Amino acid sequence: GHEKGAFTGAINARQGRFELAQSGTLFLDEIGDMPLPMQVKILRILQEKMFERVGGNKSIVADVRILAATHRNLEDRVADGSFREDLFYRLNVFPIEIPPLKDRVSDLPLLIRFLNQAILEERDEQVSFSEQAMASIFLHAWPGNIRELGNLVERLAIMFGSETIQYDDLP
């Protein structure tokens, strides 16, 4: 966050993510890609449990639970110097490892149903797949994991509406 007048264009004070998450959970996505200077700032907040807005001098208590996600192996990143070891240990209190989608293809029907529900609420359409199309979906490696699946389902809903998706319709 920042204070009014902290920099050109700061016409109002603005709460930052830590302040908005007060007494709740802050999700830090793709923390393994965070640049080292930003890692220092996050580490300082986690250690001191305090922060200040840009341009401010009032300390604000950081009462947040941190949930961090990454597709990178942080131990490897620590070893090569691209991720701070002290931040790694601050974040690695309760690790939850979720295998990639390619290793849990049995989840695909449930995930497709979930994604379809969101599309149904937004556009009143649902994607359904022929047996051959579904077999192909089960064989795909899913390097983009659930985001890739979500994009596929949304793209197919846009292109085909509620028609049954055939094997030849898949990208």
XYZ file of N, CA and C in Angstrom:
513
model
N 0.818 -1.183 0.000
C 0.000 0.000 0.000
C 0.859 1.242 0.000
N 0.194 2.377 -0.076
C 0.932 3.629 -0.087
C 0.088 4.736 0.525
N 0.767 5.795 0.907
C 0.120 6.986 1.445
C -0.121 7.981 0.314
N -1.079 8.845 0.512
C -1.349 9.915 -0.441
C -0.081 10.753 -0.615
N 0.293 11.002 -1.867
C 1.463 11.819 -2.159
C 2.788 11.092 -2.072
N 2.778 9.776 -1.852
C 4.029 9.030 -1.716
C 4.839 9.030 -3.014
N 4.170 9.155 -4.131
C 4.827 9.204 -5.433
C 3.858 9.857 -6.409
N 4.343 10.220 -7.573
C 3.494 10.835 -8.592
C 2.344 9.895 -8.917
N 1.140 10.392 -8.834
C -0.033 9.580 -9.125
C -0.695 8.982 -7.895
N -0.059 9.095 -6.730
C -0.658 8.577 -5.493
C -1.581 9.656 -4.933
N -2.778 9.766 -5.523
C -3.700 10.827 -5.122
C -4.507 10.469 -3.884
N -4.515 9.209 -3.541
C -5.194 8.733 -2.329
C -4.326 7.700 -1.629
N -4.552 7.527 -0.335
C -3.904 6.429 0.385
C -4.541 5.123 -0.089
N -3.758 4.059 -0.096
C -4.271 2.760 -0.541
C -3.717 1.666 0.350
N -4.611 0.783 0.793
C -4.182 -0.368 1.574
C -3.508 -1.376 0.651
N -2.452 -2.004 1.151
C -1.768 -3.053 0.400
C -2.339 -4.416 0.741
N -1.779 -5.442 0.150
C -2.297 -6.807 0.315
C -2.229 -7.298 1.759
N -1.130 -7.013 2.446
C -1.028 -7.457 3.839
C -2.092 -6.779 4.699
N -2.322 -5.529 4.449
C -3.324 -4.793 5.220
C -4.735 -5.284 4.896
N -4.997 -5.556 3.638
C -6.313 -6.056 3.243
C -6.590 -7.449 3.796
N -5.533 -8.230 4.006
C -5.693 -9.596 4.508
C -5.692 -9.663 6.038
N -5.682 -8.528 6.685
C -5.597 -8.476 8.153
C -6.551 -9.473 8.814
N -6.033 -10.255 9.739
C -6.774 -11.287 10.481
C -7.270 -12.410 9.578
N -6.658 -12.544 8.419
C -7.077 -13.582 7.483
C -5.870 -14.246 6.844
N -6.069 -14.702 5.620
C -5.036 -15.432 4.896
C -4.634 -14.656 3.654
N -3.338 -14.567 3.412
C -2.802 -13.932 2.219
C -2.184 -15.021 1.354
N -2.649 -15.136 0.127
C -2.142 -16.141 -0.798
C -1.079 -15.519 -1.682
N 0.125 -16.055 -1.624
C 1.234 -15.611 -2.459
C 1.463 -16.660 -3.545
N 0.973 -16.384 -4.739
C 1.057 -17.341 -5.841
C 2.411 -17.230 -6.524
N 2.947 -18.344 -6.947
C 4.222 -18.427 -7.656
C 5.346 -17.709 -6.917
N 5.432 -17.979 -5.628
C 6.466 -17.340 -4.809
C 7.871 -17.730 -5.255
N 8.011 -18.874 -5.897
C 9.315 -19.307 -6.390
C 9.857 -18.436 -7.509
N 9.011 -17.627 -8.121
C 9.427 -16.719 -9.183
C 9.664 -15.303 -8.671
N 9.492 -15.095 -7.367
C 9.629 -13.762 -6.791
C 11.097 -13.320 -6.822
N 11.362 -12.089 -7.292
C 12.746 -11.596 -7.310
C 13.307 -11.438 -5.894
N 14.613 -11.567 -5.770
C 15.268 -11.495 -4.458
C 14.934 -10.215 -3.678
N 14.918 -9.026 -4.298
C 14.582 -7.828 -3.513
C 13.180 -7.888 -2.877
N 12.232 -8.498 -3.582
C 10.883 -8.644 -3.031
C 10.880 -9.693 -1.916
N 11.699 -10.737 -2.062
C 11.800 -11.752 -1.022
C 12.259 -11.132 0.291
N 13.190 -10.182 0.211
C 13.689 -9.507 1.413
C 12.544 -8.780 2.111
N 11.693 -8.105 1.340
C 10.578 -7.358 1.916
C 9.568 -8.293 2.580
N 9.251 -9.385 1.910
C 8.310 -10.367 2.475
C 8.896 -10.970 3.753
N 10.172 -11.328 3.719
C 10.830 -11.903 4.894
C 10.774 -10.934 6.074
N 11.029 -9.670 5.816
C 11.014 -8.676 6.886
C 9.628 -8.602 7.541
N 8.594 -8.622 6.734
C 7.234 -8.583 7.288
C 6.961 -9.845 8.110
N 7.380 -11.002 7.604
C 7.138 -12.250 8.325
C 7.907 -12.300 9.640
N 9.121 -11.751 9.667
C 9.929 -11.765 10.888
C 9.430 -10.753 11.906
N 9.166 -9.541 11.455
C 8.804 -8.462 12.371
C 7.316 -8.376 12.652
N 6.520 -9.022 11.782
C 5.062 -8.967 11.878
C 4.557 -7.519 11.858
N 5.296 -6.684 11.140
C 4.956 -5.266 10.984
C 5.367 -4.832 9.581
N 4.724 -3.769 9.102
C 5.097 -3.171 7.824
C 4.650 -1.720 7.830
N 5.113 -0.982 6.848
C 4.710 0.410 6.664
C 4.302 0.587 5.215
N 3.320 1.443 4.993
C 2.945 1.782 3.631
C 4.063 2.603 3.003
N 4.181 2.555 1.677
C 5.143 3.389 0.963
C 4.794 4.849 1.254
N 5.788 5.602 1.662
C 5.577 7.014 1.980
C 5.045 7.251 3.375
N 4.868 6.200 4.137
C 4.334 6.336 5.491
C 5.396 6.069 6.536
N 5.094 6.458 7.761
C 6.028 6.188 8.857
C 5.325 5.525 10.033
N 4.073 5.122 9.829
C 3.313 4.439 10.864
C 3.425 2.931 10.632
N 3.887 2.218 11.651
C 3.976 0.760 11.546
C 2.599 0.144 11.726
N 2.309 -0.834 10.899
C 1.026 -1.534 10.926
C 1.311 -2.999 11.245
N 0.562 -3.553 12.190
C 0.737 -4.952 12.571
C 0.242 -5.842 11.433
N 1.025 -6.852 11.098
C 0.671 -7.808 10.054
C 0.151 -9.078 10.725
N -1.139 -9.141 10.905
C -1.778 -10.313 11.503
C -2.388 -11.140 10.378
N -1.530 -11.873 9.652
C -1.987 -12.652 8.507
C -1.371 -14.047 8.527
N -2.101 -14.969 7.978
C -1.591 -16.324 7.736
C -1.158 -16.327 6.280
N 0.014 -16.874 5.998
C 0.537 -16.899 4.637
C 0.342 -18.283 4.036
N -0.217 -18.308 2.854
C -0.332 -19.521 2.056
C 0.406 -19.219 0.759
N 1.463 -19.961 0.484
C 2.284 -19.700 -0.696
C 2.265 -20.912 -1.612
N 2.282 -20.643 -2.908
C 2.287 -21.717 -3.895
C 3.376 -21.458 -4.925
N 3.890 -22.537 -5.473
C 4.873 -22.435 -6.537
C 4.918 -23.739 -7.315
N 5.319 -23.641 -8.549
C 5.539 -24.851 -9.343
C 7.020 -25.201 -9.352
N 7.822 -24.417 -8.694
C 9.272 -24.616 -8.652
C 9.663 -25.429 -7.417
N 10.799 -26.096 -7.503
C 11.360 -26.780 -6.352
C 12.173 -25.739 -5.582
N 11.630 -25.269 -4.455
C 12.289 -24.191 -3.724
C 13.625 -24.619 -3.128
N 13.776 -25.885 -2.783
C 15.073 -26.340 -2.276
C 16.155 -26.196 -3.343
N 15.806 -26.476 -4.595
C 16.753 -26.269 -5.694
C 17.043 -24.786 -5.880
N 16.017 -23.966 -5.738
C 16.193 -22.515 -5.900
C 17.069 -21.956 -4.777
N 16.917 -22.499 -3.561
C 17.787 -22.082 -2.457
C 19.228 -22.469 -2.785
N 19.419 -23.686 -3.270
C 20.765 -24.175 -3.588
C 21.443 -23.339 -4.671
N 20.667 -22.868 -5.655
C 21.292 -22.071 -6.730
C 21.307 -20.573 -6.422
N 20.821 -20.197 -5.236
C 20.909 -18.803 -4.799
C 19.806 -17.896 -5.301
N 18.786 -18.443 -5.946
C 17.712 -17.597 -6.470
C 16.516 -17.489 -5.519
N 16.584 -18.192 -4.392
C 15.539 -18.061 -3.370
C 16.218 -18.054 -2.005
N 15.796 -17.132 -1.149
C 16.412 -16.969 0.166
C 16.097 -18.159 1.068
N 17.141 -18.708 1.663
C 16.977 -19.863 2.544
C 16.142 -19.507 3.766
N 16.361 -18.324 4.346
C 15.603 -17.939 5.537
C 14.115 -17.774 5.218
N 13.792 -17.269 4.028
C 12.391 -17.158 3.630
C 11.794 -18.542 3.390
N 12.586 -19.419 2.782
C 12.127 -20.791 2.560
C 11.687 -21.433 3.884
N 12.518 -21.305 4.915
C 12.177 -21.929 6.194
C 11.013 -21.223 6.887
N 10.846 -19.937 6.660
C 9.680 -19.224 7.204
C 8.388 -19.729 6.566
N 8.456 -20.038 5.291
C 7.257 -20.461 4.558
C 6.992 -21.960 4.648
N 8.016 -22.741 4.884
C 7.915 -24.196 4.813
C 7.498 -24.819 6.152
N 6.626 -24.153 6.872
C 6.174 -24.648 8.176
C 5.279 -25.876 8.008
N 4.356 -25.807 7.068
C 3.428 -26.915 6.846
C 3.268 -27.105 5.336
N 4.195 -27.830 4.724
C 4.125 -27.986 3.267
C 3.004 -28.932 2.844
N 2.342 -28.548 1.791
C 1.300 -29.380 1.176
C 1.716 -29.569 -0.274
N 2.004 -30.793 -0.647
C 2.414 -31.053 -2.018
C 1.245 -31.666 -2.769
N 0.911 -31.039 -3.872
C -0.169 -31.531 -4.726
C 0.467 -32.022 -6.013
N 0.266 -33.293 -6.337
C 0.876 -33.810 -7.563
C 0.301 -33.105 -8.793
N 1.071 -33.044 -9.875
C 0.561 -32.408 -11.090
C -0.649 -33.169 -11.631
N -1.445 -32.482 -12.409
C -2.674 -33.056 -12.945
C -2.413 -34.324 -13.751
N -1.290 -34.398 -14.446
C -0.974 -35.598 -15.243
C -0.854 -36.837 -14.362
N -0.560 -36.643 -13.058
C -0.429 -37.771 -12.137
C -1.722 -38.072 -11.384
N -2.769 -37.327 -11.672
C -4.056 -37.585 -11.017
C -5.216 -37.366 -11.989
N -5.106 -38.022 -13.126
C -6.117 -37.864 -14.168
C -7.496 -38.333 -13.714
N -7.551 -39.126 -12.663
C -8.867 -39.544 -12.154
C -9.659 -38.343 -11.629
N -8.973 -37.223 -11.370
C -9.655 -36.004 -10.921
C -10.294 -35.233 -12.072
N -9.948 -35.567 -13.315
C -10.413 -34.797 -14.460
C -11.937 -34.662 -14.534
N -12.716 -35.738 -14.406
C -14.173 -35.563 -14.494
C -14.721 -34.607 -13.431
N -14.223 -34.705 -12.211
C -14.681 -33.814 -11.144
C -14.278 -32.364 -11.434
N -13.062 -32.171 -11.898
C -12.601 -30.812 -12.216
C -13.383 -30.224 -13.385
N -13.650 -31.022 -14.390
C -14.439 -30.551 -15.535
C -15.842 -30.182 -15.073
N -16.424 -30.984 -14.194
C -17.756 -30.670 -13.649
C -17.725 -29.336 -12.905
N -16.682 -29.129 -12.098
C -16.538 -27.874 -11.356
C -16.399 -26.683 -12.314
N -15.533 -26.825 -13.323
C -15.331 -25.753 -14.296
C -16.600 -25.487 -15.097
N -17.307 -26.558 -15.427
C -18.574 -26.419 -16.142
C -19.598 -25.634 -15.325
N -19.606 -25.854 -14.030
C -20.554 -25.153 -13.156
C -20.323 -23.646 -13.218
N -19.061 -23.240 -13.224
C -18.733 -21.813 -13.318
C -19.196 -21.243 -14.658
N -18.994 -21.998 -15.728
C -19.417 -21.544 -17.058
C -20.935 -21.500 -17.127
N -21.588 -22.472 -16.532
C -23.048 -22.517 -16.520
C -23.623 -21.278 -15.842
N -23.034 -20.883 -14.725
C -23.511 -19.697 -14.007
C -23.257 -18.416 -14.798
N -22.177 -18.411 -15.567
C -21.813 -17.209 -16.322
C -22.530 -17.109 -17.661
N -22.649 -18.228 -18.384
C -23.153 -18.194 -19.753
C -24.304 -19.149 -20.031
N -24.743 -19.871 -19.049
C -25.840 -20.831 -19.229
C -25.510 -21.876 -20.302
N -24.250 -22.335 -20.295
C -23.800 -23.382 -21.204
C -22.956 -24.376 -20.414
N -22.887 -25.601 -20.928
C -22.026 -26.618 -20.318
C -21.343 -27.398 -21.425
N -20.086 -27.700 -21.182
C -19.318 -28.483 -22.143
C -19.457 -29.959 -21.784
N -19.715 -30.774 -22.784
C -19.700 -32.224 -22.566
C -18.801 -32.834 -23.644
N -18.244 -33.978 -23.334
C -17.252 -34.599 -24.213
C -17.726 -35.974 -24.667
N -17.438 -36.287 -25.931
C -17.675 -37.644 -26.426
C -16.676 -38.567 -25.738
N -16.892 -39.872 -25.847
C -15.964 -40.833 -25.235
C -14.553 -40.682 -25.792
N -14.442 -40.500 -27.119
C -13.125 -40.362 -27.731
C -12.434 -39.072 -27.270
N -13.184 -37.996 -27.177
C -12.606 -36.729 -26.711
C -12.146 -36.868 -25.257
N -12.953 -37.513 -24.428
C -12.585 -37.688 -23.022
C -11.360 -38.590 -22.901
N -11.270 -39.614 -23.718
C -10.088 -40.492 -23.693
C -8.834 -39.692 -24.041
N -8.948 -38.783 -24.995
C -7.814 -37.937 -25.367
C -7.440 -36.999 -24.218
N -8.429 -36.484 -23.540
C -8.172 -35.593 -22.398
C -7.412 -36.351 -21.300
N -7.763 -37.601 -21.087
C -7.073 -38.418 -20.082
C -5.620 -38.689 -20.467
N -5.311 -38.704 -21.765
C -3.950 -38.999 -22.223
C -3.051 -37.761 -22.288
N -3.651 -36.583 -22.252
C -2.874 -35.344 -22.363
C -1.974 -35.177 -21.131
N -0.795 -34.588 -21.297
C 0.176 -34.434 -20.195
C -0.170 -33.291 -19.239
N -0.996 -32.340 -19.625
C -1.426 -31.207 -18.798
C -0.259 -30.436 -18.167
N 0.674 -29.943 -18.997
C 1.781 -29.177 -18.418
C 1.325 -27.899 -17.708
N 0.178 -27.367 -18.106
C -0.347 -26.166 -17.448
C -1.278 -26.481 -16.294
N -1.386 -27.757 -15.945
C -2.221 -28.212 -14.834
C -3.660 -27.718 -14.952
N -4.265 -27.355 -13.841
C -5.688 -27.020 -13.822
C -5.966 -25.737 -14.593
N -5.008 -24.808 -14.617
C -5.215 -23.581 -15.405
C -5.391 -23.936 -16.880
N -4.582 -24.862 -17.358
C -4.693 -25.287 -18.752
C -6.045 -25.941 -19.003
N -6.465 -26.803 -18.082
C -7.769 -27.458 -18.216
C -8.885 -26.422 -18.212
N -8.802 -25.450 -17.297
C -9.826 -24.405 -17.225
C -9.907 -23.605 -18.512
N -8.745 -23.273 -19.081
C -8.729 -22.531 -20.341
C -9.329 -23.358 -21.472
N -9.032 -24.659 -21.473
C -9.585 -25.530 -22.513
C -11.109 -25.584 -22.420
N -11.619 -25.820 -21.226
C -13.073 -25.924 -21.055
C -13.745 -24.609 -21.439
N -13.168 -23.493 -21.030
C -13.755 -22.195 -21.378
C -13.704 -21.952 -22.891
N -12.565 -22.258 -23.523
C -12.436 -22.084 -24.973
C -13.472 -22.928 -25.712
N -13.631 -24.175 -25.282
C -14.601 -25.058 -25.946
C -16.027 -24.581 -25.741
N -16.323 -24.014 -24.568
C -17.660 -23.469 -24.319
C -17.931 -22.283 -25.244
N -16.917 -21.459 -25.465
C -17.070 -20.306 -26.360
C -17.269 -20.779 -27.801
N -16.476 -21.762 -28.198
C -16.509 -22.216 -29.589
C -17.714 -23.092 -29.916
N -18.124 -23.934 -28.958
C -19.139 -24.946 -29.275
C -20.403 -24.856 -28.416
N -20.431 -23.914 -27.478
C -21.617 -23.800 -26.627
C -21.860 -25.096 -25.880
N -23.086 -25.566 -25.914
C -23.448 -26.786 -25.187
C -23.392 -28.038 -26.064
N -22.809 -27.932 -27.255
C -22.672 -29.117 -28.114
C -21.708 -30.107 -27.458
N -21.860 -31.374 -27.786
C -20.918 -32.379 -27.316
C -19.613 -32.234 -28.091
N -18.509 -32.136 -27.365
C -17.198 -31.952 -27.973
C -16.704 -33.296 -28.496
N -16.312 -33.304 -29.744
C -15.785 -34.503 -30.393
C -14.261 -34.450 -30.362
N -13.636 -35.587 -30.600
C -12.175 -35.678 -30.622
C -11.561 -34.648 -31.559
N -12.145 -34.490 -32.760
C -11.608 -33.567 -33.753
C -11.782 -32.106 -33.365
N -12.632 -31.835 -32.372
C -12.845 -30.458 -31.914
C -11.749 -30.000 -30.958
N -11.001 -30.942 -30.403
C -9.959 -30.597 -29.417
C -8.770 -29.942 -30.122
N -8.147 -28.967 -29.464
C -6.976 -28.324 -30.079
C -5.784 -29.276 -30.110
